[in-house]
Structure formats: C-alpha cells, structure tokens
N, C-alpha and C. Protein backbone atom coordinates (compact mmCIF):
# COMPACT_ATOMS: atom_id res chain seq x y z
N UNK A 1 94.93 115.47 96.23
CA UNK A 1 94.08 116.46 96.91
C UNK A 1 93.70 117.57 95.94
N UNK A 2 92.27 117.70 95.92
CA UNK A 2 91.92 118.99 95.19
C UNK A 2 92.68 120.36 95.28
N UNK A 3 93.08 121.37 94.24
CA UNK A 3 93.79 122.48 94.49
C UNK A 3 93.04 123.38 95.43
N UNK A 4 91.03 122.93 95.48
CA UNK A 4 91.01 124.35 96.77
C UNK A 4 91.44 123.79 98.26
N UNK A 5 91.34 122.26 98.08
CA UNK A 5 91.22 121.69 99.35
C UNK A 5 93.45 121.85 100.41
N UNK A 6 93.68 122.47 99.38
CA UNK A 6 95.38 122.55 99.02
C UNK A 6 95.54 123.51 100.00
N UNK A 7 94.61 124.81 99.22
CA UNK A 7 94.85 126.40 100.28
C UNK A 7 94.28 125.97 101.41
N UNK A 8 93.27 125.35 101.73
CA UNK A 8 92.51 125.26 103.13
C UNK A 8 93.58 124.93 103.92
N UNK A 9 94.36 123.61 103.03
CA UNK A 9 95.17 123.20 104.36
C UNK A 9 96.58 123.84 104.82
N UNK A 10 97.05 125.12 103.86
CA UNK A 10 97.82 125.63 103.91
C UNK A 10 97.38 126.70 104.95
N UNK A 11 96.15 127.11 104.84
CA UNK A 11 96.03 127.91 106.41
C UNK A 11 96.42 127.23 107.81
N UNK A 12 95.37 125.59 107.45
CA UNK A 12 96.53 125.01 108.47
C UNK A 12 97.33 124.74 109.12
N UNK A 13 98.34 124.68 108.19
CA UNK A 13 100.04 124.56 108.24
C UNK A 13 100.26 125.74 108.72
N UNK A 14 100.24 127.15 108.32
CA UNK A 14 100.76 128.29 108.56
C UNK A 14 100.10 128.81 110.25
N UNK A 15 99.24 128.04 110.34
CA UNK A 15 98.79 129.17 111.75
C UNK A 15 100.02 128.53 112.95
N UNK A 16 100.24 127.47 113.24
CA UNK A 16 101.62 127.37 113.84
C UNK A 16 102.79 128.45 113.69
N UNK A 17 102.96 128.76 112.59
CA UNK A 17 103.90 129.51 112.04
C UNK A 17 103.79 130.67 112.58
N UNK A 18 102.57 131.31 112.33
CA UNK A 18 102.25 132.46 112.55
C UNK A 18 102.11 132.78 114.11
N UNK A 19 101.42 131.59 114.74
CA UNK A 19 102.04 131.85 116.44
C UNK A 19 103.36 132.22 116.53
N UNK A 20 104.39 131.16 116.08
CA UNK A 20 105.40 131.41 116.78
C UNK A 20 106.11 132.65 116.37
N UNK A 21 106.01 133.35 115.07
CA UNK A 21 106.34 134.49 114.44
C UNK A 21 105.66 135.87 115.28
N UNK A 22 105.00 135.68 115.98
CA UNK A 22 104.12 136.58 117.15
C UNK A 22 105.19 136.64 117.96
N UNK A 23 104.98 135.41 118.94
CA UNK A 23 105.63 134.90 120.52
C UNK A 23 106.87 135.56 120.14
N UNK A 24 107.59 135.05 119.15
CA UNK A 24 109.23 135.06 119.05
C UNK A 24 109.78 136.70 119.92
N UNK A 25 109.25 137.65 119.80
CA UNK A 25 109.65 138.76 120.65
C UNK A 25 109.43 138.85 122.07
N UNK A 26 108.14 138.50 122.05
CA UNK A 26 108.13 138.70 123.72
C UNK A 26 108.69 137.02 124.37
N UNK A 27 108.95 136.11 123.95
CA UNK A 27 109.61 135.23 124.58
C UNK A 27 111.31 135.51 124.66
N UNK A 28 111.78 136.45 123.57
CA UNK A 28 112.96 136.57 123.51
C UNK A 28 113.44 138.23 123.95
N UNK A 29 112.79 138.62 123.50
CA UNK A 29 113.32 140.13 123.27
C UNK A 29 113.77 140.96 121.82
N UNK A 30 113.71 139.79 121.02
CA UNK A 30 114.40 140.14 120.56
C UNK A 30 113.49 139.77 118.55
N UNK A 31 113.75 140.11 117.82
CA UNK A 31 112.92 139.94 116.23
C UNK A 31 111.62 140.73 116.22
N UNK A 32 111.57 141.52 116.98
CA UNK A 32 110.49 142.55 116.89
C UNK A 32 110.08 142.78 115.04
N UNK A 33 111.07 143.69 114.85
CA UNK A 33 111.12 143.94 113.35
C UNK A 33 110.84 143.07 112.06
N UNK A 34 111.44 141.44 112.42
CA UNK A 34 111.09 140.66 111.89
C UNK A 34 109.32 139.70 112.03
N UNK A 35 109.19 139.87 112.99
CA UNK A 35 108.01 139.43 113.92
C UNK A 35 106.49 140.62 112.60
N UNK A 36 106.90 141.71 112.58
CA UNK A 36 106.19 142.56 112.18
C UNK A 36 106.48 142.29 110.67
N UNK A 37 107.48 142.17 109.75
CA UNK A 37 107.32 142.34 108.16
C UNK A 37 107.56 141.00 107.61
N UNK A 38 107.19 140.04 108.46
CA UNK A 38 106.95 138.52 108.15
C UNK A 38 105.30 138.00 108.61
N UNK A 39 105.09 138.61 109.90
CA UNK A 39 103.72 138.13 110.36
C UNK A 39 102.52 138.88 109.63
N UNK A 40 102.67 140.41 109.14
CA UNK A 40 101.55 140.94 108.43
C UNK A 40 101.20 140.34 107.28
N UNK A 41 102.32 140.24 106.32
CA UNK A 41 101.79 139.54 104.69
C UNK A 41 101.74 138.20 105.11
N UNK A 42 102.14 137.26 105.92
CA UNK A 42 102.02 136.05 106.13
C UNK A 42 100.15 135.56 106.59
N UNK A 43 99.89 136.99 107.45
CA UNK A 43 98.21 136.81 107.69
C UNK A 43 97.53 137.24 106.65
N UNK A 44 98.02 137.93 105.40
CA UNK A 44 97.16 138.92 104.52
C UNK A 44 97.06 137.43 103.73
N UNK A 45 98.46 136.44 103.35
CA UNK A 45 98.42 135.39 102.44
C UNK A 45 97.07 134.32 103.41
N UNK A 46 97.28 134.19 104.38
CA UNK A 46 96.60 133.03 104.94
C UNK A 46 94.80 133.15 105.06
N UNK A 47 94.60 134.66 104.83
CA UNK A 47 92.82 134.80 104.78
C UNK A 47 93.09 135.21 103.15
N UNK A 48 93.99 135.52 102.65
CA UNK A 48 93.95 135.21 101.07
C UNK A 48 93.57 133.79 100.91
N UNK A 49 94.38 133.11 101.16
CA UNK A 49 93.72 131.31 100.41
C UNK A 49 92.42 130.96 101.10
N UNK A 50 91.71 131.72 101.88
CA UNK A 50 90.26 131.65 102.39
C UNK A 50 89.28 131.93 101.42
N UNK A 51 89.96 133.28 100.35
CA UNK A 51 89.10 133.22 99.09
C UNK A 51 89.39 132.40 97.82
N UNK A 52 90.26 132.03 97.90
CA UNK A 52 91.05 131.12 96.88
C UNK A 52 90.64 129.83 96.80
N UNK A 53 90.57 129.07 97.68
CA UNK A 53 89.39 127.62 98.15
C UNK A 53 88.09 127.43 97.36
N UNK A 54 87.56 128.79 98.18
CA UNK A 54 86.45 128.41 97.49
C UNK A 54 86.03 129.26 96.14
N UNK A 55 87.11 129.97 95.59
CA UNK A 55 87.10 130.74 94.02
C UNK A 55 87.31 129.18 93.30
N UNK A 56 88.37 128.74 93.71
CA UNK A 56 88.74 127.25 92.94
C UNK A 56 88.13 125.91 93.40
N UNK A 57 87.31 126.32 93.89
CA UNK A 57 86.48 125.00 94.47
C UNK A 57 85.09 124.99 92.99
N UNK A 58 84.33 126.82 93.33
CA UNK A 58 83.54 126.91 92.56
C UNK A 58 84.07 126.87 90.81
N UNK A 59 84.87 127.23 90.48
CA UNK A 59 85.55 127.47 89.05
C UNK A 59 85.50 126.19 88.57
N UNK A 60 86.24 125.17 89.58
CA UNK A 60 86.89 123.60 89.05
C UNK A 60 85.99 122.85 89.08
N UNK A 61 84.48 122.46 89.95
CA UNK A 61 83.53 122.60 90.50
C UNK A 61 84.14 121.04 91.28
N UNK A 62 84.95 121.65 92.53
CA UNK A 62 84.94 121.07 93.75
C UNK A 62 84.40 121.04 94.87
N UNK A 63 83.27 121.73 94.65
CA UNK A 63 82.47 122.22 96.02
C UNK A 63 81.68 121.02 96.34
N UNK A 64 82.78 120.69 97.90
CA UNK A 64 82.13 119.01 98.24
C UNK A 64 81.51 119.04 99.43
N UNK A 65 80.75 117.84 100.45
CA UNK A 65 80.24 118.48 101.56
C UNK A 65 81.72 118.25 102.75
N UNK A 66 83.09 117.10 102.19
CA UNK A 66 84.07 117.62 102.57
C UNK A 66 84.89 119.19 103.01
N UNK A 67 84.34 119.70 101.99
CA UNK A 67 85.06 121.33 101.95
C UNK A 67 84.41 122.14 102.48
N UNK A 68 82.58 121.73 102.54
CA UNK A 68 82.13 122.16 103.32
C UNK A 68 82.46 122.28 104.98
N UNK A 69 83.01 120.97 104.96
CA UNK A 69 83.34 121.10 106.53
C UNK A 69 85.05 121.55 107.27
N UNK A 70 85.87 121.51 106.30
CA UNK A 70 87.38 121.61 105.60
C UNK A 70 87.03 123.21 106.27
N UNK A 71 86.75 124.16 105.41
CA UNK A 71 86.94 125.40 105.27
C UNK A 71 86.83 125.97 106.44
N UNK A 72 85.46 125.93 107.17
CA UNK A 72 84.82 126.18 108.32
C UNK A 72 86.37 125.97 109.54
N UNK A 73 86.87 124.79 109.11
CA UNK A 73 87.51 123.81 110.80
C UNK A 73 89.35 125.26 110.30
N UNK A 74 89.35 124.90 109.12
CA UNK A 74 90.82 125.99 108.69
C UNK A 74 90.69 127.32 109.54
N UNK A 75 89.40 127.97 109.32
CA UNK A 75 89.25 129.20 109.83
C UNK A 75 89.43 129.32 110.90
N UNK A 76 88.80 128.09 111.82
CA UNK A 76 88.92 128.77 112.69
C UNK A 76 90.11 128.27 113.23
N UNK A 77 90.75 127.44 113.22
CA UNK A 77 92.41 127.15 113.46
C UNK A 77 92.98 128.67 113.28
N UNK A 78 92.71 129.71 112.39
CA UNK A 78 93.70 130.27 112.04
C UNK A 78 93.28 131.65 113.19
N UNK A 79 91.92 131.65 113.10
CA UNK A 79 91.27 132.59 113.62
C UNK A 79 91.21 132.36 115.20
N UNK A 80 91.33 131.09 115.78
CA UNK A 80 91.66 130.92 117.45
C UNK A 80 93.23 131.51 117.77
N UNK A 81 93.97 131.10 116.73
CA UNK A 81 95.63 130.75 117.19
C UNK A 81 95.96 132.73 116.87
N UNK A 82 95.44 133.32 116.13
CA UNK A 82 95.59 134.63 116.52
C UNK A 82 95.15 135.53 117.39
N UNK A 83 93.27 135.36 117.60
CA UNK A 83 93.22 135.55 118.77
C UNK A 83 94.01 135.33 120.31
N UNK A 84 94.26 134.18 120.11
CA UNK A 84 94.87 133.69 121.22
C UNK A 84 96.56 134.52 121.09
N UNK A 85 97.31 134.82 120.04
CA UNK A 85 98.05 135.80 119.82
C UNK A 85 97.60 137.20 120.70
N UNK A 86 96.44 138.07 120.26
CA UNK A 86 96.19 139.29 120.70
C UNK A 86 95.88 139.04 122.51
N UNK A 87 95.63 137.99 122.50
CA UNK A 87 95.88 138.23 124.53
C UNK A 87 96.94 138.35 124.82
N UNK A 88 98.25 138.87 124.35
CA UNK A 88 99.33 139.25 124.55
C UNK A 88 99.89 140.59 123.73
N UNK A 89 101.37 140.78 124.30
CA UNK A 89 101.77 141.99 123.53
C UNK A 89 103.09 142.34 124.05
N UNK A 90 104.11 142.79 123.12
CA UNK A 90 105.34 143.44 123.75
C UNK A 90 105.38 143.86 125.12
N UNK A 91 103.85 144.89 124.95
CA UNK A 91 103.61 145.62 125.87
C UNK A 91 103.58 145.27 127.09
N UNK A 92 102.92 144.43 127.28
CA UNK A 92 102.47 143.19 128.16
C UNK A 92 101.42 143.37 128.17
N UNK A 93 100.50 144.33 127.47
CA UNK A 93 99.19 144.42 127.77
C UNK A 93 98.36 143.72 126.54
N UNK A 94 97.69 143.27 126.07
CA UNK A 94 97.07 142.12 125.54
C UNK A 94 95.79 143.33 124.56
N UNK A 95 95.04 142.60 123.51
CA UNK A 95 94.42 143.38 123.02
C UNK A 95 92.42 142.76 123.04
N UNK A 96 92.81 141.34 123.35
CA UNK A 96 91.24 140.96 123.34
C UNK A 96 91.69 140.18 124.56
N UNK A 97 90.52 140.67 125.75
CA UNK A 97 90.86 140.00 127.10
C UNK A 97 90.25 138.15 127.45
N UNK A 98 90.61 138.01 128.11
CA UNK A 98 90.87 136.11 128.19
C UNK A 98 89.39 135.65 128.28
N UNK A 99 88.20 136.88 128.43
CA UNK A 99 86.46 136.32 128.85
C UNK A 99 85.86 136.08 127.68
N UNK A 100 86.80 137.30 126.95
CA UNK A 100 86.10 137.18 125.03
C UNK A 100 86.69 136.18 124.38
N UNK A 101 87.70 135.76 124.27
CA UNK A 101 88.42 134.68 123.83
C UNK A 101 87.90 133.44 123.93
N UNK A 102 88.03 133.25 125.78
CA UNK A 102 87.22 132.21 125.48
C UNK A 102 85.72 131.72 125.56
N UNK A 103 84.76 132.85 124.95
CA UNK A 103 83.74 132.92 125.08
C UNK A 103 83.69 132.76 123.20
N UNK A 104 84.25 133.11 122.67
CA UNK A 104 84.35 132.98 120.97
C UNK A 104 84.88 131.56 120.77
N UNK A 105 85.43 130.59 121.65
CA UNK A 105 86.29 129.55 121.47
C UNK A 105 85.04 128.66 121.76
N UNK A 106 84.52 129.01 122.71
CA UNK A 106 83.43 127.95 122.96
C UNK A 106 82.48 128.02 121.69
N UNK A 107 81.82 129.07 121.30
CA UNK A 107 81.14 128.99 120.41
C UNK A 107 81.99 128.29 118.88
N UNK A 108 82.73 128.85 118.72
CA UNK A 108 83.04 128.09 117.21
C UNK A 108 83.64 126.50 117.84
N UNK A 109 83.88 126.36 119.07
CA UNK A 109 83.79 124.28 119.23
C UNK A 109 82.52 124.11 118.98
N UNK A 110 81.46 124.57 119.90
CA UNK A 110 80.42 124.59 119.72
C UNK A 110 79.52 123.76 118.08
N UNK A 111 80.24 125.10 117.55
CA UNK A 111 79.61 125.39 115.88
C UNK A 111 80.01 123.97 115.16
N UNK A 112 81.72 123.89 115.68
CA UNK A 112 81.98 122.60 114.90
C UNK A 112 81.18 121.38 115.21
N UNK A 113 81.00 121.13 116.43
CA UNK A 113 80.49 119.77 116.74
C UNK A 113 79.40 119.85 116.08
N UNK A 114 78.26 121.13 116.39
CA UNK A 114 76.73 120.71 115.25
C UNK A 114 77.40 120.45 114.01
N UNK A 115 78.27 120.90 113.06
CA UNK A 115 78.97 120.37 111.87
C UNK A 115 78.76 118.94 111.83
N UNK A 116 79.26 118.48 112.68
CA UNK A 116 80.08 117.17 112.71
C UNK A 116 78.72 116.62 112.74
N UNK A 117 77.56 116.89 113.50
CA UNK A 117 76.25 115.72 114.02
C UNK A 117 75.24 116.18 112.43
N UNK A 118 75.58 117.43 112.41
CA UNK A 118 74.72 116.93 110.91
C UNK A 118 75.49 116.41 109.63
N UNK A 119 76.88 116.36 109.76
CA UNK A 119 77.31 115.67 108.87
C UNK A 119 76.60 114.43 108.93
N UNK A 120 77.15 113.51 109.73
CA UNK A 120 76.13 112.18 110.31
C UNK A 120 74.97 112.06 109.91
N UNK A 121 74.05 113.05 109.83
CA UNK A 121 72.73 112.81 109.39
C UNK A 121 72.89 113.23 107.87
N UNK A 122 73.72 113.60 107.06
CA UNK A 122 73.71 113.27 105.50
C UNK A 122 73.56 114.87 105.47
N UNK A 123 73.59 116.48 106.22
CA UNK A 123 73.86 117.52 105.73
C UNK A 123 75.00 118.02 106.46
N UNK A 124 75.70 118.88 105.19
CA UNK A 124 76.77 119.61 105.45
C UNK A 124 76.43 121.24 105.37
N UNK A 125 76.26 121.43 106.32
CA UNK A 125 76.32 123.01 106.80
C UNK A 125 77.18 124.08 106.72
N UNK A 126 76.66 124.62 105.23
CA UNK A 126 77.37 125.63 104.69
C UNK A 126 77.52 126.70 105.24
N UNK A 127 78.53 127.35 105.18
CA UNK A 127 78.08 129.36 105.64
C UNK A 127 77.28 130.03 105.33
N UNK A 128 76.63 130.95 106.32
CA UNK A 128 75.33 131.44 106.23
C UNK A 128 75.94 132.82 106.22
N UNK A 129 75.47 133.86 105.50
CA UNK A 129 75.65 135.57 105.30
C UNK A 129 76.25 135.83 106.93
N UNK A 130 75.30 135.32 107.86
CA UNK A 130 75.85 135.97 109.09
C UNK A 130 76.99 135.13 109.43
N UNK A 131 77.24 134.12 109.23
CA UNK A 131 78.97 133.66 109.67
C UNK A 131 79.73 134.02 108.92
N UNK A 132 79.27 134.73 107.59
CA UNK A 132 80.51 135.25 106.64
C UNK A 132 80.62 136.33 107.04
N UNK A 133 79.74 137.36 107.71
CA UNK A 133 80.26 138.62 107.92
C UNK A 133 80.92 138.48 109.64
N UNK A 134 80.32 137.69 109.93
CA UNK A 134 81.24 137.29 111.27
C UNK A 134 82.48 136.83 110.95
N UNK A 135 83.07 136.12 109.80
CA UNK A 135 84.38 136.08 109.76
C UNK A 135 84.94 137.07 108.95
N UNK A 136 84.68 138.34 108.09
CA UNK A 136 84.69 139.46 108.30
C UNK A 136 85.32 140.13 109.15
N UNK A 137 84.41 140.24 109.92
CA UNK A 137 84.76 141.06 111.16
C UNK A 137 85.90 140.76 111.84
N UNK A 138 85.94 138.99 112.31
CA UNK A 138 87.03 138.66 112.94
C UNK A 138 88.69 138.92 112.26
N UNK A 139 88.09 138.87 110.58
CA UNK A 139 89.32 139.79 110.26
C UNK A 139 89.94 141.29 110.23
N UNK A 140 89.13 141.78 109.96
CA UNK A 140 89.02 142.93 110.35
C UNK A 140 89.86 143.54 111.85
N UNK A 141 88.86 143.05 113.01
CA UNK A 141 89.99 142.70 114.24
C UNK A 141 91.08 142.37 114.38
N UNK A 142 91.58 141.46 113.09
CA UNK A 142 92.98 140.72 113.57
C UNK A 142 93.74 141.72 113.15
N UNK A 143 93.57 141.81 111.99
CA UNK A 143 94.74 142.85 110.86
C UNK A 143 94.87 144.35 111.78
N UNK A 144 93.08 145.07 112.29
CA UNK A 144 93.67 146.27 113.30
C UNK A 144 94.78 146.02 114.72
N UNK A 145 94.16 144.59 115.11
CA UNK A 145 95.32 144.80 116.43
C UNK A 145 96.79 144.43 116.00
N UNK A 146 97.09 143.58 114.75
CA UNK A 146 98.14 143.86 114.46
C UNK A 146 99.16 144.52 114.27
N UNK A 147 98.16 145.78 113.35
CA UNK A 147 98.98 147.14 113.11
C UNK A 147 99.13 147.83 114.41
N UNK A 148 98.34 147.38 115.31
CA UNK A 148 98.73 148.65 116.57
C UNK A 148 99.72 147.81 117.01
N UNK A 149 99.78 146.63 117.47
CA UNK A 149 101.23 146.00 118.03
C UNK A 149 102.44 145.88 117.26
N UNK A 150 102.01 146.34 115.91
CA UNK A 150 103.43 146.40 115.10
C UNK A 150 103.96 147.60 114.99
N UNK A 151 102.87 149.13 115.54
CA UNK A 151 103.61 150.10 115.83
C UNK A 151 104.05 150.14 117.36
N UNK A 152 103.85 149.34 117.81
CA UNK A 152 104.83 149.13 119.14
C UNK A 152 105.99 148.40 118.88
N UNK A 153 106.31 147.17 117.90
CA UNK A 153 107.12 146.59 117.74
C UNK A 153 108.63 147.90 117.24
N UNK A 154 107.73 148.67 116.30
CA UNK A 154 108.75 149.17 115.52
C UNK A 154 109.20 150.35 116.03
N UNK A 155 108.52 150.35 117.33
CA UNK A 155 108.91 151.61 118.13
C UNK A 155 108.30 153.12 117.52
N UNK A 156 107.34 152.95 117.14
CA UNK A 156 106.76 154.11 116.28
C UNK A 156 105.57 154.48 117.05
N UNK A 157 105.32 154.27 118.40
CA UNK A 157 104.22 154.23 119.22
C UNK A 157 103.89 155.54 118.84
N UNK A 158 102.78 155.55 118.54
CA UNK A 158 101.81 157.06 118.57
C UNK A 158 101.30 157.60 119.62
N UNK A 159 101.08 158.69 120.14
CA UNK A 159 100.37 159.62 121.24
C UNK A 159 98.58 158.99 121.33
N UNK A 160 98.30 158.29 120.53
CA UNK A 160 96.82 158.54 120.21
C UNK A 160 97.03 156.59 120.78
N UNK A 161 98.06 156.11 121.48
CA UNK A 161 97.96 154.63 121.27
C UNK A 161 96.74 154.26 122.13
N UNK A 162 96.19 154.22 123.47
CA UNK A 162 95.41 154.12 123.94
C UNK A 162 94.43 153.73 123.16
N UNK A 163 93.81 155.03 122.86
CA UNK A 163 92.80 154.95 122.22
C UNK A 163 92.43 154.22 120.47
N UNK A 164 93.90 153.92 120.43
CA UNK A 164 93.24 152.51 119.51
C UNK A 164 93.39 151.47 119.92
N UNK A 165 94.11 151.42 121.23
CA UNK A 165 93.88 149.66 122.16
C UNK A 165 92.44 149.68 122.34
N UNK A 166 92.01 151.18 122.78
CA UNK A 166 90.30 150.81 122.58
C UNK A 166 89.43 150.84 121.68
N UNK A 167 89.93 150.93 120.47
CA UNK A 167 88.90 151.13 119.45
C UNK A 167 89.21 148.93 119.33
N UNK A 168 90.42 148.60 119.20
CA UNK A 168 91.18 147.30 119.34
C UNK A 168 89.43 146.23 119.80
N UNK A 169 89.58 146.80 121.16
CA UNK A 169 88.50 146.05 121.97
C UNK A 169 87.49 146.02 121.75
N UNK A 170 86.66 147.40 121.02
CA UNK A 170 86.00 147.44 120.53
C UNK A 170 85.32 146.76 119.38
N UNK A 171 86.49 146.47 118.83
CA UNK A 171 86.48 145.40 117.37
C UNK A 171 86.29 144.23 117.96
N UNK A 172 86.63 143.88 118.78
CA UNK A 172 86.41 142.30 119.32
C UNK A 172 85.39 142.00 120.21
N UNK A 173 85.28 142.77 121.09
CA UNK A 173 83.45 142.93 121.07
C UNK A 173 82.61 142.89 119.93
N UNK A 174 82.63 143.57 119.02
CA UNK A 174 81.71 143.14 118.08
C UNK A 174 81.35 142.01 117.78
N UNK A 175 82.87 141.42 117.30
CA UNK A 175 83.34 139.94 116.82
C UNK A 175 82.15 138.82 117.83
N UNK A 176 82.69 139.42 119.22
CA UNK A 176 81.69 138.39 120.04
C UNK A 176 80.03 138.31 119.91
N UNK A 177 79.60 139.87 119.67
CA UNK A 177 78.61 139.91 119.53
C UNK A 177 77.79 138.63 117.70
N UNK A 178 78.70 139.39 116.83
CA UNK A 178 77.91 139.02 115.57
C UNK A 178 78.43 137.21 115.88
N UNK A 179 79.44 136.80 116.54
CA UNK A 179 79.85 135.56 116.17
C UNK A 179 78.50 134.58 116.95
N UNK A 180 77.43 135.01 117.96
CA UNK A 180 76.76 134.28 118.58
C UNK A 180 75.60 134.98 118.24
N UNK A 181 75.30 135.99 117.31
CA UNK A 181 73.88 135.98 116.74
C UNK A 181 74.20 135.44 115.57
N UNK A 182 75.22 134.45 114.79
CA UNK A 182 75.45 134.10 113.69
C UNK A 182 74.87 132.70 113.82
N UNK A 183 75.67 132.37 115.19
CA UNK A 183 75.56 131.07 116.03
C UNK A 183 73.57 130.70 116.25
N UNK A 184 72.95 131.64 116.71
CA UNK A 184 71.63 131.85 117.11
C UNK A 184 70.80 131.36 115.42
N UNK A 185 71.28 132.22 114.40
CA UNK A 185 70.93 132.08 113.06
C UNK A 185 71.18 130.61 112.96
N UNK A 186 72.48 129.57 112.60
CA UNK A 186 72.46 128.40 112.43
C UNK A 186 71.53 127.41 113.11
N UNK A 187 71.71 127.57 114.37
CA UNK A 187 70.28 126.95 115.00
C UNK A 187 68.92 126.89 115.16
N UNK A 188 68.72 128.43 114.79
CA UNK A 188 67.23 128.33 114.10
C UNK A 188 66.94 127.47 112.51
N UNK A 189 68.12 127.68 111.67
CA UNK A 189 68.01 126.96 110.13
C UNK A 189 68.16 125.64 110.52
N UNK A 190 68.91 125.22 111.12
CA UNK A 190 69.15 123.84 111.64
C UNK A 190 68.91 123.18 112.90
N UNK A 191 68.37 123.64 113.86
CA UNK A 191 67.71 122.87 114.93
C UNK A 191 66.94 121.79 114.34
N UNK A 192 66.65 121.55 112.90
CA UNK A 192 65.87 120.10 113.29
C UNK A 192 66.72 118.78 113.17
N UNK A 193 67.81 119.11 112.63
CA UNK A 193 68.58 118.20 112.53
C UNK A 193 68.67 117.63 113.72
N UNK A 194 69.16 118.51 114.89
CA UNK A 194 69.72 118.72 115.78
C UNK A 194 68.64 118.06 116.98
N UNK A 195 67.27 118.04 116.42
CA UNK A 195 65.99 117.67 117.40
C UNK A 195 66.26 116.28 116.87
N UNK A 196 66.79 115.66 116.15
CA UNK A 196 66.72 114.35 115.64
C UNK A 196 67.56 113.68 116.13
C-alpha cells in the first residue's frame, strides 16, 4: 500500500477509537480526564494525516483516481463518528442537534454515491475549493466543541459556558450551510455525468 494511502487508512482505524475514547465517560462515569488528554491530540493526529496523504501522495506522485475516492470516504468516517460524538455530552446536553447531523449525513452519503457513479463512468471527483473549506469548517467545529466539553470534563466549567454551547451551534450551522452549497457546486460541475 502506498505511504499516503497508509494515513488515509489510519484515519480509518482511529475513528472507532476515538468514539469510544468520547463515550467511555458518560457510559461509565468515570475517565473523564483521560477521555480529554487522549481524545484532543488523537483528533489533532487524525486531520493531521488528512494533510499528510495528500503532501505524500503529491511529493511521491501517488495521486490516483483510487485516492481520489480513498480520501473523500476517510473524512468523512472520521468527520460522521465525531459529529455523531457532539450529539452528546457529560452534560447530557449535546452540542450539534440530531436535524443537523442527520441532515450533513445525508448529504456526504449522498456525495459518496455520485463518487461512486462517476467513478463507473471513468471520472474521479476530486475536491473542489468549496468542499475543502467545508471540511475546514467541519474542523474547526469539531476541535471548538471539544474544548468546551473538555472544560466540562475537567471540571473547569466557565461562567461564560452557555454561550459557547452557542457559539458551538453556531459553528455547525455553518458546517450545514457551506456543506450543501459545496454539494450544489459539485452538481453543477458534474451533473453531466450524472445526466448520463
């Protein structure tokens, strides 16, 4: 296996991980502390090898229409299974509610399957500026609701918490917004495939 095609699948592997390194407190009670200084660098490493793929894809020159489709399917494995993380919380209160979730879930199945039908027809559908800043963003979102549930974990709750559960939501609204005018963009570049 190619070394970028290596990191892709190591996001893979790790988003399991990284669920259960979430759950482990509120199913137990108990690894809060651990939950928090294992799950942050564990997400900082896992959208790290997101640039690493394709730094060593382009360097080695592995850039295949495989990896084309590889990279895309990693992300969003990693990027559902945390979302699906932030609908929960110590708290019990959750940080992206269950309409946005799965309103972002449909679209990136969505996204994959046109993948898959123009693979079939001989193109592989690269990332476009607007799905890169849409996955951007979706990071962006993950790493803020993290830090706010890891100052709940660590018991360091701030006076001001509210109001970054809503700035929280705010971020993921966006996410929904840019992730389906990104979606709108691919189908205008590629609807003819798609008419075929």
């Amino acid at each position: 296996m190619k070394l970028s095609n290596k990191f892709t699948l190591s996001r893979i592997i790790l988003s399991p991980v990284i669920f259960i390194i979430y759950f482990l407190p509120i199913w137990t009670g108990k690894f809060s502390a651990l939950s928090v200084f294992v799950g942050i660098p564990l997400l900082g490493f896992m959208e790290f090898t997101d640039f690493l793929d394709g730094f060593f894809a382009r360097r080695n020159n592995e850039v295949s229409d495989f990896g084309k489709l590889f990279d895309p399917f990693a992300d969003i494995t990693v990027h559902l299974t945390t979302f699906l993380c932030f609908m929960f919380s110590v708290s019990g209160t959750g940080y992206i509610p269950a309409v946005i979730f799965i309103l972002i879930l449909y679209r990136e199945m969505t996204m994959n399957f046109i993948r898959m039908v123009a693979a079939k027809k001989g193109t592989a559908i690269a990332a476009r500026k607007g799905g890169k800043f849409k996955t951007v963003m979706y990071v962006v979102s993950e790493f803020f609701a993290l830090i706010v549930e890891s100052l709940i974990r660590l018991d360091t709750v701030p006076s001001c918490i509210e109001s970054l559960r809503t700035v929280s939501l705010v971020l993921f609204i966006i996410c929904l917004v840019l992730c389906y005018a990104s979606f709108a963009d691919y189908i205008v570049h590629f609807g003819k495939i798609l008419k075929e």
